[in-house]
Coordinates of C-alpha atoms in Angstrom, one line a residue:
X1 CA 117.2 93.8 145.5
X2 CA 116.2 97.2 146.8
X3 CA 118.6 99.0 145.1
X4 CA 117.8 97.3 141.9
X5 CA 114.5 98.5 142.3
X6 CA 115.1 101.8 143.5
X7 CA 116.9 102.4 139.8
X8 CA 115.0 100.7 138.3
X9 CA 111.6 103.1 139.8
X10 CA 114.4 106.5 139.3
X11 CA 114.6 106.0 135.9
X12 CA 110.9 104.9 134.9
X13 CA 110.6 108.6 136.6
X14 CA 113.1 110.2 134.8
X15 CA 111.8 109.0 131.5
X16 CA 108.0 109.2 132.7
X17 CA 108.1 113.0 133.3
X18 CA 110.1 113.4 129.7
X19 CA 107.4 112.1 128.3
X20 CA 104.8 113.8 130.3
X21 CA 106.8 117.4 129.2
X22 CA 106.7 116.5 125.1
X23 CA 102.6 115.7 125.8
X24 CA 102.0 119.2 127.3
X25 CA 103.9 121.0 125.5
X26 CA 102.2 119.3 122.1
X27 CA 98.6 120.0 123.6
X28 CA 100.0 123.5 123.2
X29 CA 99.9 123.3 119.4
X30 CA 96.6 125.0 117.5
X31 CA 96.8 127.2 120.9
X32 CA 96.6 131.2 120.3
X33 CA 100.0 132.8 121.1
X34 CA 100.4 134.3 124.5
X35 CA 99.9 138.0 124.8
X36 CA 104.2 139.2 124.7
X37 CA 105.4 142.8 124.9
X38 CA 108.0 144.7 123.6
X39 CA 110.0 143.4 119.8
X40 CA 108.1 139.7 120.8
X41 CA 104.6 141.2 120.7
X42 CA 105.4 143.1 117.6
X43 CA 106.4 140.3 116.0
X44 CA 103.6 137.8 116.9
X45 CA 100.7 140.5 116.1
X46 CA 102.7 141.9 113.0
X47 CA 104.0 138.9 111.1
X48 CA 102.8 135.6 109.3
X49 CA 105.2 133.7 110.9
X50 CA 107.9 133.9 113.8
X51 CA 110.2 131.5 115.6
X52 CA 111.2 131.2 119.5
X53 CA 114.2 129.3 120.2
X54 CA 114.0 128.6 124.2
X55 CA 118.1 127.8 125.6
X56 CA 119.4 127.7 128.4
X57 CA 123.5 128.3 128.6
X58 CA 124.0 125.2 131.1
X59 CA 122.6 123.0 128.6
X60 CA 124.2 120.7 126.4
X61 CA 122.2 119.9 123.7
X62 CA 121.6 123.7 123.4
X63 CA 125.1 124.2 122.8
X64 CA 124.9 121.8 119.7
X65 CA 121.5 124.1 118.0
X66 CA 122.2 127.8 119.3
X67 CA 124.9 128.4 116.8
X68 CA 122.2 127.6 113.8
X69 CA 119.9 130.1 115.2
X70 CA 122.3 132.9 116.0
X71 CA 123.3 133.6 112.2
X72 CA 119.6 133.8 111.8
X73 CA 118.7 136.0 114.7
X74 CA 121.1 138.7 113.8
X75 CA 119.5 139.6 110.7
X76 CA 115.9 138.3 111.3
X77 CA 113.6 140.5 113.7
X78 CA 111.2 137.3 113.7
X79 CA 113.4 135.0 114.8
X80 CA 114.1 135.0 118.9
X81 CA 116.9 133.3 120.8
X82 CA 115.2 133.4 124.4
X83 CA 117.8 132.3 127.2
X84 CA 115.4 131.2 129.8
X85 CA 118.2 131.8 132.7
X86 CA 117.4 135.7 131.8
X87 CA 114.0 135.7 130.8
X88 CA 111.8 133.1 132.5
X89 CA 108.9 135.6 132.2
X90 CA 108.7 135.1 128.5
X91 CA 109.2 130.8 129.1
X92 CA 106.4 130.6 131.3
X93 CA 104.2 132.7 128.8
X94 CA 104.3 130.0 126.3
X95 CA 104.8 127.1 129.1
X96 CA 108.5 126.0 128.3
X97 CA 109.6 123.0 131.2
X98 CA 112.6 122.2 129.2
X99 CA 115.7 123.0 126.9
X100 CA 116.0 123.6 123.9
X101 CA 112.6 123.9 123.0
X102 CA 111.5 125.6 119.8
X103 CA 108.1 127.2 119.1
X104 CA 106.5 128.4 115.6
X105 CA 104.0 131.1 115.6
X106 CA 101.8 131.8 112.8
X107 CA 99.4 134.6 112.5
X108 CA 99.2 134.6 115.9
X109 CA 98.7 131.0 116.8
X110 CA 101.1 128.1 118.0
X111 CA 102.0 126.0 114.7
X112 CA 104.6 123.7 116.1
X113 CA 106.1 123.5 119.4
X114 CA 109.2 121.1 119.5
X115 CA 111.2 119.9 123.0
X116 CA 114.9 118.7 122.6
X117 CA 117.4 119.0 119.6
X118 CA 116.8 118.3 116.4
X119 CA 119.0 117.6 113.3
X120 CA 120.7 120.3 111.5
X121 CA 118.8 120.0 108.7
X122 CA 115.3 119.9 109.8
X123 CA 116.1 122.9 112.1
X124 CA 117.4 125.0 109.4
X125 CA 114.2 124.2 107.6
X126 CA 112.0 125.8 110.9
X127 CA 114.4 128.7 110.7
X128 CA 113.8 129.4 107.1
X129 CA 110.1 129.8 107.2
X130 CA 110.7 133.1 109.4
X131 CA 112.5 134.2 106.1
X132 CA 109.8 134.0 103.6

C-alpha cells in the first residue's frame, strides 16, 4: 500500500506543478515586456510585433517545433530562437520554468505566452504574425 501511494502522491506532484507553471506563466499575459538589450531590445521597442521561441536542446518536444522556427529566424530579425542552456539571462527576464515555451510581444507588451508544443499549424500561424 505505501508504494501505491507514494506514486500515486509523485505524480499528483508531477502533474500539480505543470499546471502551477501554465498559470504563472498565463498571469504573464497583458504584462509589459521586460526591459532586453542588444537585437532583443531593438526589437521589442522598435516593432509591432515580435516572437520568442524559448528551447532547450535536451528537450524532446522542442526537437519536434525548433525546425518551424528556424526557417523563420533566418530571415526574420523579430523572430528569436532563445536556447535557454546558453542564455538563461534572457528566460528569467520574461519568467520561462519550462520548454518550449513561446511568447508574443506586441508594441511592447506580452500578447500571448504559450508552455509546451503546439501543432504545426497553429505555430506557423504565431510565426507569421512577426511577418506582417
Amino acid at each position: 500500500m505505501n508504494i501505491l501511494s507514494t506514486i500515486v502522491i509523485v505524480i499528483a506532484l508531477y502533474f500539480g506543478f505543470q499546471y502551477f507553471m501554465i498559470f504563472k506563466m498565463k498571469q504573464k499575459k497583458g504584462k509589459a515586456a521586460p526591459e532586453l538589450s542588444g537585437s532583443y531590445g531593438k526589437a521589442v521597442k522598435n516593432s509591432k510585433t515580435s516572437l520568442f521561441y524559448f528551447y532547450s536542446p535536451s528537450c524532446g518536444a522542442c526537437r519536434s517545433m525548433t525546425p518551424l522556427v528556424e526557417d523563420y529566424t533566418k530571415n526574420n530579425p523579430r523572430c528569436f530562437k532563445v536556447d535557454v542552456s546558453k542564455d538563461m539571462e534572457t528566460a528569467r527576464a520574461f519568467g520561462i520554468m519550462g520548454t518550449p515555451s513561446t511568447v508574443l510581444v506586441e508594441n511592447g507588451l506580452i500578447t500571448d505566452f504559450i508552455v509546451g508544443p503546439k501543432p504545426a499549424g497553429d505555430f506557423t500561424r504565431l510565426l507569421e504574425m512577426t511577418r506582417s
